[in-house]
Coordinates of C-alpha atoms in Angstrom, one line a residue:
Chain J
M12 CA -90.5 -144.3 274.1
P13 CA -86.9 -143.3 275.0
L14 CA -85.6 -140.3 273.2
G15 CA -82.9 -142.2 271.3
S16 CA -85.4 -144.6 269.6
C17 CA -87.6 -141.7 268.5
I18 CA -84.7 -140.2 266.7
F19 CA -83.7 -143.5 265.3
I20 CA -87.2 -144.1 263.8
A21 CA -87.3 -140.5 262.6
E22 CA -84.0 -141.0 260.8
Q23 CA -84.9 -144.4 259.3
M24 CA -87.9 -142.8 257.7
T25 CA -85.9 -140.1 256.0
R26 CA -84.5 -142.5 253.4
G27 CA -86.2 -142.5 250.0
P28 CA -87.6 -139.6 248.0
R29 CA -90.8 -139.5 250.0
G30 CA -88.9 -139.2 253.2
K31 CA -91.2 -138.7 256.2
L32 CA -94.2 -137.8 254.0
L33 CA -97.4 -139.5 255.2
S34 CA -101.0 -138.8 254.8
G35 CA -102.8 -137.1 257.7
R36 CA -104.7 -140.3 258.3
E37 CA -101.5 -142.4 258.5
A38 CA -99.6 -140.0 260.7
V39 CA -102.4 -139.5 263.2
G40 CA -103.2 -143.2 263.2
R41 CA -99.6 -144.1 263.9
F42 CA -98.6 -141.5 266.4
V43 CA -101.7 -140.5 268.4
Q44 CA -103.0 -143.2 270.8
D45 CA -106.1 -143.1 273.0
G46 CA -105.0 -141.5 276.3
S47 CA -102.0 -139.6 274.7
T48 CA -101.0 -136.2 275.8
V49 CA -101.2 -134.1 272.6
Y50 CA -100.0 -130.6 271.9
F51 CA -101.9 -128.8 269.1
G52 CA -99.9 -125.9 267.6
G53 CA -101.1 -122.4 266.7
F54 CA -102.2 -119.4 268.7
G55 CA -105.1 -117.8 266.9
F56 CA -103.2 -118.2 263.7
L57 CA -101.6 -121.3 262.1
Q58 CA -103.8 -123.7 264.1
A59 CA -103.4 -127.4 263.2
F60 CA -107.0 -127.8 262.1
S61 CA -106.4 -130.5 259.5
L62 CA -104.7 -132.8 261.9
A63 CA -107.2 -132.0 264.7
H64 CA -110.0 -133.0 262.3
E65 CA -108.1 -136.2 261.6
V66 CA -108.0 -136.9 265.3
I67 CA -111.8 -136.4 265.4
R68 CA -112.4 -138.7 262.4
Q69 CA -110.3 -141.4 264.0
R70 CA -112.4 -141.0 267.2
K71 CA -109.4 -140.8 269.5
R72 CA -110.5 -140.8 273.1
E73 CA -109.3 -139.7 276.6
L74 CA -106.7 -137.3 275.3
T75 CA -104.9 -134.8 277.5
V76 CA -104.8 -131.7 275.2
V77 CA -102.1 -129.1 275.8
R78 CA -102.7 -125.9 274.0
E79 CA -101.7 -122.3 274.8
A80 CA -105.0 -120.9 273.6
G81 CA -108.0 -123.1 273.0
D82 CA -110.0 -121.4 270.3
I83 CA -112.6 -123.3 268.3
L84 CA -110.1 -126.1 267.6
V85 CA -110.3 -127.2 271.2
D86 CA -114.0 -126.6 271.2
Q87 CA -114.4 -129.1 268.4
L88 CA -112.2 -131.7 270.0
I89 CA -114.2 -131.4 273.2
G90 CA -117.6 -131.5 271.4
A91 CA -116.4 -134.6 269.5
G92 CA -115.6 -136.4 272.8
C93 CA -111.9 -136.7 272.3
V94 CA -110.7 -134.8 275.4
R95 CA -110.5 -135.9 279.0
R96 CA -108.1 -133.3 280.2
L97 CA -107.1 -129.8 279.0
V98 CA -104.3 -127.5 279.8
T99 CA -104.9 -124.0 278.3
S100 CA -105.2 -120.3 278.9
H101 CA -108.5 -119.7 277.3
V102 CA -111.1 -121.2 275.0
W103 CA -113.4 -119.1 272.9
N104 CA -114.1 -117.9 269.4
P105 CA -112.3 -114.5 268.8
I106 CA -114.7 -113.6 266.0
G107 CA -117.4 -111.5 267.6
P108 CA -116.1 -112.5 270.2
S109 CA -118.4 -115.5 270.8
S110 CA -118.5 -118.4 273.3
A111 CA -116.9 -121.7 272.6
Y112 CA -120.2 -123.6 273.2
C113 CA -118.9 -127.2 273.4
F114 CA -116.4 -126.0 276.0
R115 CA -119.2 -124.2 277.9
R116 CA -121.4 -127.3 277.9
A117 CA -118.4 -129.4 279.1
V118 CA -117.7 -127.0 282.1
E119 CA -121.2 -125.9 282.9
E120 CA -123.1 -129.1 282.4
R121 CA -120.3 -131.7 282.4
D122 CA -121.4 -132.8 279.0
P123 CA -118.9 -134.4 278.4
P124 CA -116.9 -133.9 281.6
V125 CA -113.5 -132.4 281.0
E126 CA -110.8 -131.6 283.6
V127 CA -109.5 -128.1 282.9
E128 CA -106.1 -126.8 284.1
E129 CA -105.7 -123.1 283.4
M130 CA -102.7 -120.8 283.4
G131 CA -102.0 -117.5 281.7
Y132 CA -100.8 -117.7 278.2
G133 CA -97.3 -116.5 279.1
S134 CA -97.0 -119.1 281.8
I135 CA -98.0 -122.0 279.5
S136 CA -95.5 -120.7 277.0
M137 CA -92.8 -120.7 279.7
A138 CA -93.8 -124.2 280.8
L139 CA -93.4 -125.5 277.3
M140 CA -90.1 -123.6 277.0
A141 CA -88.9 -125.4 280.1
G142 CA -90.1 -128.7 278.6
A143 CA -88.3 -128.1 275.3
M144 CA -85.1 -127.3 277.1
D145 CA -85.4 -129.9 279.8
L146 CA -85.1 -127.3 282.6
P147 CA -86.6 -128.0 286.0
F148 CA -88.9 -125.0 285.9
M149 CA -89.0 -121.5 284.5
P150 CA -89.6 -118.2 286.3
T151 CA -92.8 -116.6 285.0
T152 CA -95.5 -114.0 285.4
E153 CA -96.7 -113.6 289.0
H154 CA -100.0 -115.3 289.6
A155 CA -100.2 -115.5 293.4
G156 CA -103.7 -114.4 294.4
T157 CA -105.3 -115.2 291.0
G158 CA -107.7 -118.0 290.2
Q159 CA -105.1 -119.8 288.0
F160 CA -102.8 -120.0 291.1
Q161 CA -105.5 -121.0 293.6
H162 CA -107.5 -123.5 291.5
R163 CA -105.5 -126.6 290.7
S164 CA -106.9 -129.5 288.7
F165 CA -104.9 -132.5 287.6
L166 CA -101.5 -130.7 287.7
G167 CA -101.9 -130.0 291.4
E168 CA -98.6 -128.9 293.0
R169 CA -96.9 -129.5 289.6
K170 CA -98.2 -126.2 288.3
F171 CA -97.1 -123.0 290.0
Q172 CA -94.9 -122.5 293.0
V173 CA -93.5 -119.3 294.6
I174 CA -89.9 -119.7 295.6
E175 CA -87.3 -117.3 297.0
S176 CA -84.7 -116.1 294.5
P177 CA -81.3 -117.5 295.6
F178 CA -79.8 -114.3 294.3
S179 CA -82.0 -111.4 295.6
G180 CA -84.3 -113.2 298.1
E181 CA -87.3 -111.8 296.2
K182 CA -90.4 -114.0 295.6
V183 CA -90.3 -115.7 292.2
T184 CA -93.2 -117.5 290.6
V185 CA -92.1 -120.6 288.8
V186 CA -94.0 -122.9 286.5
A187 CA -93.3 -126.7 286.0
P188 CA -92.2 -128.0 282.6
L189 CA -94.8 -129.4 280.2
K190 CA -93.6 -132.2 277.9
P191 CA -96.5 -133.5 275.7
E192 CA -96.0 -136.9 274.1
V193 CA -97.1 -135.9 270.6
G194 CA -97.2 -132.5 268.9
L195 CA -99.5 -131.9 266.0
I196 CA -98.6 -128.7 264.3
H197 CA -99.1 -126.8 261.1
V198 CA -96.4 -124.8 259.4
Q199 CA -96.1 -123.0 256.1
R200 CA -93.4 -125.2 254.6
A201 CA -91.4 -128.3 255.3
D202 CA -89.1 -130.6 253.4
V203 CA -89.4 -134.4 253.3
E204 CA -86.8 -134.7 256.1
G205 CA -89.0 -132.7 258.4
N206 CA -87.3 -129.3 258.5
C207 CA -90.2 -127.0 259.3
Q208 CA -90.3 -123.3 258.5
V209 CA -92.6 -120.6 259.6
V210 CA -92.8 -117.1 258.3
G211 CA -94.6 -114.3 260.3
P212 CA -95.4 -114.4 264.0
L213 CA -94.7 -117.6 265.8
G214 CA -96.9 -117.4 268.9
N215 CA -95.3 -120.1 271.0
L216 CA -95.0 -122.7 268.3
R217 CA -91.2 -123.0 268.4
F218 CA -91.1 -123.9 272.1
G219 CA -94.5 -125.7 272.1
A220 CA -93.4 -128.1 269.3
N221 CA -89.9 -128.7 270.6
A222 CA -91.3 -129.6 274.0
C223 CA -93.0 -132.7 272.4
R224 CA -91.4 -136.1 272.3
T225 CA -92.8 -136.9 268.9
I226 CA -93.8 -134.2 266.3
V227 CA -96.1 -134.5 263.3
A228 CA -96.1 -131.4 261.1
S229 CA -98.6 -130.6 258.4
A230 CA -97.4 -128.0 255.9
E231 CA -98.9 -125.7 253.3
E232 CA -96.1 -126.8 250.9
I233 CA -93.4 -129.4 250.7
V234 CA -90.3 -127.8 249.3
D235 CA -86.8 -128.8 248.3
K236 CA -84.2 -128.9 251.0
G237 CA -82.2 -126.4 249.0
L238 CA -84.9 -123.8 249.6
I239 CA -84.7 -124.5 253.3
Q240 CA -81.0 -124.1 253.3
L241 CA -81.4 -120.7 251.7
S242 CA -83.6 -119.4 254.5
S243 CA -82.6 -121.5 257.4
N244 CA -83.3 -118.8 260.0
L245 CA -87.0 -119.5 259.4
T246 CA -86.6 -123.1 260.5
I247 CA -88.3 -123.7 263.9
I248 CA -87.6 -127.4 264.2
P249 CA -84.7 -129.3 262.9
G250 CA -85.8 -132.2 260.7
F251 CA -84.4 -135.0 262.8
R252 CA -87.0 -134.1 265.6
V253 CA -89.9 -134.5 263.2
S254 CA -91.5 -138.0 262.8
A255 CA -93.9 -137.3 260.0
V256 CA -94.7 -134.6 257.5
V257 CA -98.2 -134.2 256.0
H258 CA -98.9 -132.1 252.9
D259 CA -102.1 -130.2 253.8
S260 CA -102.4 -126.9 252.0
L261 CA -105.0 -124.8 253.8
G262 CA -104.4 -127.0 256.8
A263 CA -104.9 -124.1 259.2
H264 CA -108.3 -123.0 257.8
P265 CA -110.4 -121.3 259.2
S266 CA -107.4 -119.7 261.1
E267 CA -104.9 -117.8 259.0
S268 CA -101.5 -118.8 257.6
F269 CA -99.4 -115.7 257.3
G270 CA -98.5 -115.0 253.8
Y271 CA -100.8 -117.7 252.4
Y272 CA -104.3 -116.9 253.5
D273 CA -106.4 -114.7 255.7
R274 CA -108.6 -116.0 258.6
D275 CA -112.0 -117.0 257.4
I276 CA -114.1 -115.0 259.8
Q277 CA -117.4 -115.9 258.2
F278 CA -116.7 -119.6 258.7
A279 CA -115.7 -119.1 262.3
Y280 CA -118.8 -117.0 262.9
D281 CA -121.0 -119.6 261.3
Y282 CA -119.4 -122.4 263.4
S283 CA -120.4 -120.7 266.6
Q284 CA -123.9 -120.2 265.4
R285 CA -124.2 -123.9 264.8
A286 CA -122.3 -125.1 267.9
R287 CA -124.8 -123.3 270.1
T288 CA -126.8 -126.6 270.2
R289 CA -125.5 -130.2 270.3
D290 CA -127.4 -131.0 267.1
G291 CA -126.0 -128.0 265.3
F292 CA -122.5 -129.0 266.4
Q293 CA -123.1 -132.6 265.2
A294 CA -124.3 -131.3 261.9
F295 CA -121.1 -129.2 261.6
L296 CA -119.0 -132.3 262.2
D297 CA -121.0 -134.4 259.8
E298 CA -120.5 -131.7 257.1
W299 CA -116.9 -130.6 257.6
V300 CA -115.1 -133.4 259.5
F301 CA -116.8 -136.8 259.0
G302 CA -118.2 -135.7 255.6
V303 CA -114.8 -135.4 254.1
N304 CA -111.8 -137.8 253.8
D305 CA -109.0 -135.3 254.1
R306 CA -108.1 -131.7 253.7
E307 CA -108.1 -131.8 250.0
E308 CA -111.8 -132.7 250.0
Y309 CA -112.5 -130.1 252.7
T310 CA -110.8 -127.5 250.5
R311 CA -112.9 -128.5 247.5
R312 CA -116.0 -128.2 249.6
L313 CA -115.0 -124.6 250.6
G314 CA -115.1 -123.8 246.9
E315 CA -113.0 -121.5 244.7
D316 CA -114.9 -118.3 245.4
R317 CA -114.4 -118.5 249.1
L318 CA -110.7 -119.4 248.7
K319 CA -110.1 -116.5 246.3
K320 CA -111.2 -114.0 248.9
L321 CA -109.0 -115.6 251.6
V322 CA -105.9 -115.5 249.5
E323 CA -106.2 -111.9 248.2
I324 CA -103.4 -110.9 250.5
Y325 CA -101.1 -113.9 250.1
R326 CA -97.5 -113.4 249.0
Y327 CA -95.4 -116.5 249.5
Q328 CA -97.1 -119.5 248.1
H329 CA -95.1 -121.8 245.9
G330 CA -91.8 -120.5 247.1
R331 CA -92.3 -117.1 245.3
D332 CA -90.9 -114.1 247.1
W333 CA -90.0 -116.0 250.3
P334 CA -87.4 -114.1 252.3
E335 CA -84.0 -115.5 251.7
Chain U
M16 CA -123.6 -84.6 264.0
K17 CA -125.3 -86.5 266.7
E18 CA -123.3 -86.3 270.0
A19 CA -121.3 -89.3 271.1
T20 CA -123.1 -92.2 272.8
R21 CA -121.5 -93.2 276.1
F22 CA -120.0 -96.3 274.5
E23 CA -118.4 -94.1 271.8
M24 CA -117.2 -91.8 274.5
M25 CA -115.5 -94.7 276.2
L26 CA -113.5 -95.3 273.0
V27 CA -112.7 -91.6 272.6
S28 CA -111.4 -91.5 276.2
G29 CA -109.5 -94.7 275.6
A30 CA -107.9 -93.3 272.5
R31 CA -107.0 -90.1 274.4
E32 CA -105.2 -92.2 277.0
L33 CA -102.8 -93.2 274.3
K34 CA -102.0 -89.6 273.2
H35 CA -98.2 -89.1 273.4
C36 CA -97.6 -92.8 273.9
R37 CA -94.8 -94.1 271.7
R38 CA -94.9 -97.8 272.6
V39 CA -98.0 -99.7 273.7
F40 CA -99.2 -103.2 274.3
I41 CA -102.7 -103.8 272.9
G42 CA -104.9 -106.5 274.4
F43 CA -108.0 -108.2 272.9
H44 CA -111.3 -106.5 272.0
W45 CA -112.0 -102.7 272.5
P46 CA -108.3 -101.8 273.0
V47 CA -107.8 -102.8 269.3
I48 CA -110.4 -100.2 268.2
A49 CA -109.2 -97.6 270.7
S50 CA -105.6 -98.0 269.4
R51 CA -106.8 -97.5 265.8
V52 CA -108.6 -94.3 266.8
A53 CA -105.6 -93.1 268.7
R54 CA -103.4 -93.6 265.6
R55 CA -105.8 -91.8 263.3
L56 CA -106.2 -88.8 265.6
Y57 CA -103.0 -88.3 267.6
Q58 CA -100.2 -90.8 267.2
P59 CA -100.0 -92.2 263.7
D60 CA -96.6 -94.0 264.2
M61 CA -97.3 -95.4 267.7
L62 CA -95.6 -98.7 268.0
C63 CA -98.0 -101.5 269.1
A64 CA -96.9 -104.9 270.5
Y65 CA -99.1 -107.9 270.7
E66 CA -99.1 -111.2 272.6
G67 CA -98.9 -113.2 269.3
G68 CA -95.3 -112.1 269.1
F69 CA -95.2 -109.2 266.7
V70 CA -94.7 -105.5 266.7
E71 CA -95.9 -103.0 264.1
D72 CA -96.1 -99.2 263.8
C73 CA -98.8 -98.3 261.2
L74 CA -102.5 -98.5 260.7
T75 CA -103.9 -101.3 258.6
E76 CA -106.7 -100.6 256.1
T77 CA -108.7 -103.6 257.3
M78 CA -110.0 -103.8 260.8
P79 CA -108.5 -106.8 262.6
T80 CA -111.0 -109.1 264.2
S81 CA -108.7 -109.4 267.3
N82 CA -105.2 -108.5 268.5
N83 CA -104.2 -111.9 267.1
D84 CA -105.5 -111.3 263.6
L85 CA -102.5 -111.4 261.3
I86 CA -104.0 -108.6 259.2
L87 CA -102.2 -106.6 261.9
A88 CA -98.8 -108.2 261.0
Q89 CA -99.0 -107.3 257.3
K90 CA -96.6 -104.4 257.9
A91 CA -95.0 -105.7 261.1
T92 CA -91.5 -104.6 261.8
M93 CA -90.8 -107.6 263.9
C94 CA -92.3 -111.1 264.0
G95 CA -91.1 -113.3 266.7
D96 CA -92.2 -115.5 269.6
S97 CA -94.9 -114.5 272.1
L98 CA -92.2 -114.6 274.8
D99 CA -90.4 -111.8 272.9
T100 CA -93.3 -109.4 273.3
L101 CA -94.7 -110.6 276.6
F102 CA -91.4 -110.8 278.5
M103 CA -88.6 -109.3 276.5
L104 CA -90.5 -106.1 275.7
L105 CA -93.3 -105.8 278.2
R106 CA -91.9 -107.3 281.3
A107 CA -88.5 -105.8 280.7
G108 CA -90.1 -102.4 280.8
W109 CA -89.8 -101.1 277.3
I110 CA -93.6 -100.6 276.8
E111 CA -95.1 -97.4 278.3
T112 CA -98.7 -98.3 278.3
S113 CA -100.9 -101.4 278.0
M114 CA -104.6 -101.5 277.3
L115 CA -106.7 -104.4 278.4
D116 CA -110.4 -105.2 278.1
G117 CA -112.1 -105.7 281.5
F118 CA -115.2 -108.0 281.3
M119 CA -115.9 -107.8 285.1
V120 CA -113.8 -105.5 287.3
D121 CA -113.9 -105.2 291.1
R122 CA -113.1 -102.6 293.8
Y123 CA -109.4 -103.2 293.6
G124 CA -109.1 -103.5 289.8
N125 CA -109.0 -107.3 289.6
I126 CA -110.5 -108.6 286.4
N127 CA -112.6 -111.7 285.9
S128 CA -112.9 -113.0 282.4
S129 CA -113.2 -116.7 283.4
C130 CA -116.6 -117.5 284.9
L131 CA -119.9 -116.2 286.3
G132 CA -120.6 -117.8 289.6
D133 CA -118.5 -120.5 291.3
Y134 CA -115.5 -121.5 289.3
K135 CA -116.1 -125.2 289.7
K136 CA -119.7 -125.0 288.7
P137 CA -120.2 -121.8 286.8
K138 CA -123.5 -120.4 285.6
V139 CA -121.6 -119.1 282.6
R140 CA -118.2 -120.2 281.6
L141 CA -116.2 -117.3 279.9
A142 CA -113.1 -117.5 277.8
G143 CA -110.3 -117.3 280.4
S144 CA -107.1 -115.4 280.5
G145 CA -105.2 -115.7 277.3
G146 CA -102.4 -113.1 277.8
A147 CA -104.5 -110.9 280.0
A148 CA -103.0 -112.2 283.3
D149 CA -99.5 -111.5 281.8
L150 CA -100.5 -107.9 280.8
A151 CA -102.0 -107.3 284.2
A152 CA -98.9 -108.6 286.0
N153 CA -96.2 -107.0 283.8
S154 CA -97.5 -103.6 282.7
R155 CA -96.1 -100.4 284.0
R156 CA -99.2 -98.3 283.0
L157 CA -102.2 -100.4 282.5
I158 CA -105.5 -98.9 281.2
I159 CA -108.5 -101.1 281.6
L160 CA -111.3 -100.5 279.0
S161 CA -114.7 -101.9 279.9
S162 CA -118.0 -101.4 278.1
A163 CA -120.0 -102.7 281.1
T164 CA -122.4 -100.4 282.9
T165 CA -124.3 -102.6 285.4
P166 CA -123.6 -103.6 289.0
D167 CA -123.3 -107.3 288.1
R168 CA -120.1 -106.5 286.2
Y169 CA -118.6 -104.4 289.1
P170 CA -118.7 -106.6 292.2
E171 CA -117.0 -105.9 295.5
L172 CA -114.6 -108.8 294.8
V173 CA -114.7 -110.9 291.7
D174 CA -115.4 -114.6 292.1
Y175 CA -112.3 -115.5 290.2
I176 CA -109.3 -113.3 289.6
T177 CA -108.2 -113.9 286.0
S178 CA -106.0 -110.8 285.8
A179 CA -104.6 -109.4 289.0
G180 CA -105.3 -105.8 290.0
Y181 CA -104.5 -104.8 293.6
L182 CA -105.8 -108.1 294.9
T183 CA -107.4 -107.2 298.3
G184 CA -106.0 -103.7 298.3
G185 CA -103.3 -101.9 300.3
D186 CA -100.0 -103.7 300.2
S187 CA -101.4 -107.1 299.1
R188 CA -100.2 -107.0 295.5
R189 CA -96.7 -106.1 296.5
L190 CA -96.7 -108.8 299.2
A191 CA -97.9 -111.4 296.8
G192 CA -94.6 -110.8 294.9
F193 CA -95.8 -108.7 291.9
K194 CA -93.2 -106.3 290.5
E195 CA -93.0 -102.8 291.9
G196 CA -94.5 -100.1 289.8
T197 CA -97.0 -102.5 288.1
G198 CA -100.8 -102.7 288.4
P199 CA -103.7 -100.9 286.9
S200 CA -103.5 -97.1 286.5
A201 CA -107.1 -96.3 285.3
L202 CA -110.3 -97.8 284.2
I203 CA -112.3 -96.2 281.4
N204 CA -115.9 -97.2 281.0
P205 CA -118.9 -95.5 279.4
F206 CA -119.5 -93.4 282.5
G207 CA -116.0 -92.0 282.8
R208 CA -112.5 -92.5 284.3
F209 CA -111.6 -94.2 287.5
V210 CA -108.2 -94.3 289.3
F211 CA -106.8 -96.0 292.3
D212 CA -106.1 -94.6 295.8
G213 CA -102.3 -94.5 296.4
E214 CA -102.7 -96.1 299.9
T215 CA -105.8 -98.3 299.9
K216 CA -105.6 -99.1 296.2
E217 CA -109.3 -98.8 296.0
M218 CA -110.8 -97.7 292.7
Y219 CA -112.5 -94.3 292.8
L220 CA -114.3 -92.0 290.3
E221 CA -112.1 -89.3 289.0
A222 CA -114.0 -87.8 286.1
V223 CA -117.3 -88.4 284.3
H224 CA -118.2 -88.2 280.6
P225 CA -120.5 -85.3 279.6
G226 CA -124.0 -85.7 281.0
V227 CA -123.2 -88.5 283.5
S228 CA -124.0 -87.9 287.2
V229 CA -121.9 -89.2 290.1
E230 CA -125.1 -90.8 291.6
E231 CA -125.7 -92.7 288.4
V232 CA -122.1 -94.1 288.5
R233 CA -122.5 -95.0 292.2
G234 CA -125.6 -97.0 291.2
S235 CA -123.6 -99.0 288.6
V236 CA -121.2 -100.7 291.1
V237 CA -121.8 -102.9 294.1
W238 CA -119.5 -101.4 296.7
P239 CA -119.9 -97.8 298.1
L240 CA -117.9 -96.1 295.4
R241 CA -115.8 -93.2 296.5
A242 CA -115.5 -90.1 294.3
A243 CA -112.8 -87.5 294.0
D244 CA -113.4 -84.3 296.0
H245 CA -113.9 -82.6 292.7
V246 CA -115.2 -84.9 290.0
S247 CA -114.3 -83.2 286.8
E248 CA -116.2 -83.5 283.5
I249 CA -114.3 -85.0 280.6
E250 CA -114.1 -82.8 277.5
P251 CA -116.9 -83.8 275.1
A252 CA -115.8 -85.6 272.0
T253 CA -115.0 -83.3 269.1
P254 CA -116.8 -83.8 265.7
E255 CA -113.5 -85.2 264.4
E256 CA -113.2 -87.7 267.2
I257 CA -116.8 -88.8 266.8
G258 CA -116.4 -89.2 263.1
I259 CA -113.4 -91.4 263.4
V260 CA -114.9 -93.6 266.1
R261 CA -118.0 -94.1 264.0
E262 CA -115.9 -95.0 260.9
E263 CA -113.9 -97.5 262.9
L264 CA -117.1 -99.0 264.5
A265 CA -118.6 -99.4 261.0
K266 CA -115.5 -101.3 260.0
A267 CA -115.8 -103.4 263.1
R268 CA -119.4 -104.3 262.3
N269 CA -118.3 -105.4 258.8
R270 CA -115.8 -107.7 260.5
L271 CA -118.5 -109.3 262.6
Y272 CA -117.8 -107.6 265.9
K273 CA -120.7 -107.7 268.3
L274 CA -121.4 -104.1 269.2
P275 CA -123.6 -102.6 271.9
D276 CA -126.9 -101.3 270.5

């Protein structure tokens, strides 16, 4: 879709009090197609789990997934058979740490086969920055001699190159831009026009999301535009770039959402125990993905006691005490 | 108090490496624990930067499960983009020391955290780089911490270089275009401390932890390991150091870290 028509659609949808608000089901159904190149936001924290689960529920197939750091979100997408190609810097479970078992089965036993293209985290971040800014490439961390440089999968020559600096003559490693078609991200708050705000560390979310042609954002809270205007330095994407906003509180669980809830380490630990076997993984999906309709049901299943523990440290929910 | 195990000694030595450091970059896994021990013992206001994009300068009560656990950012003094910490602070040279976990380390300090066996058909697929390749490329003084003690984890040359050390030794890192003055400075493992020859860039044994023999260390690596003319013995851990390391390990266990027996 040409850039202009994306913006046009996004602007059309702003009208009316509900603006760009859609359910996760509607948003993923409308914007993610089989075969799409999809960026999933979050680096350890603020991972777009609720939207990823919606992708699994809708049985999207043949996706090229772009993600700076795989984590168990990518593990689940792979295990559920949604992924054909993956660009990432690592895939594992940081709790323990423990293996990402679906990823391991995919690479070790080709079950299912997934083509993996690896870069360092800094270089994927630079590639997305180049994509967001429409630059031809970005200088990055040196990789010559490393496995990431030598082993090339589907990106081939359009990954790293070493060029001579036109200024000093020194060798410069450059990385090609990445421009995913759709970005599925989670933020702490957004308004109905799609202005998205994040508090706390960003990882590479700002560049990752802005590199995408179409952006779907889930948010802990939907707030008035006035609140956004009072703290506009926290906005990471201007509303006109966002096509749909989904209200999913706890959308990043089991990863953390700074200021809202802590990471659920027991949940992530239990996940890896179950994902060791295909049957165990399937049982996990049946319980936590196919067994619920949306994030609200998922949250109810987590239960109040569990949630209470996770939000002990939270500070910002419901607009209280947000920095202005 | 029971004397320190070799694994505990690795953390003590790791923490001692951070003595007098004002600004450090902390990678995943054991460096997180070593940095906490360093803060409690020597350097309470040491500034730590992380690949998630934040900077903080005080110990948290809760043990973070990783360098990306935002428990660490509760009292951060700056939260920004990952590019801010990886490039604007680390690459630009404002960080004195970085500490990185080394799953498998070879003769020239290259780290493999990607796969066991052939990359295309691995026996075991490991996590991959994350920010490790960036730390290894961009750090001025890089300390590698490894809890590994067996030859399968210290090959002559790793199957896959996830994080560049001195590549094939000698001038090869510089010729590949890496920045001058970067590259690993030392490896700390349960046996002791290893450094790199100025010319050949080969790793050699500089000092051992109390009770460790040079022969034993030689048996733990695949290549014929060189040792310094005089291999010194590292000072034993003080009761205070042992106490603090054990307190931190107890916290780590509560936060579901897998610890060696």
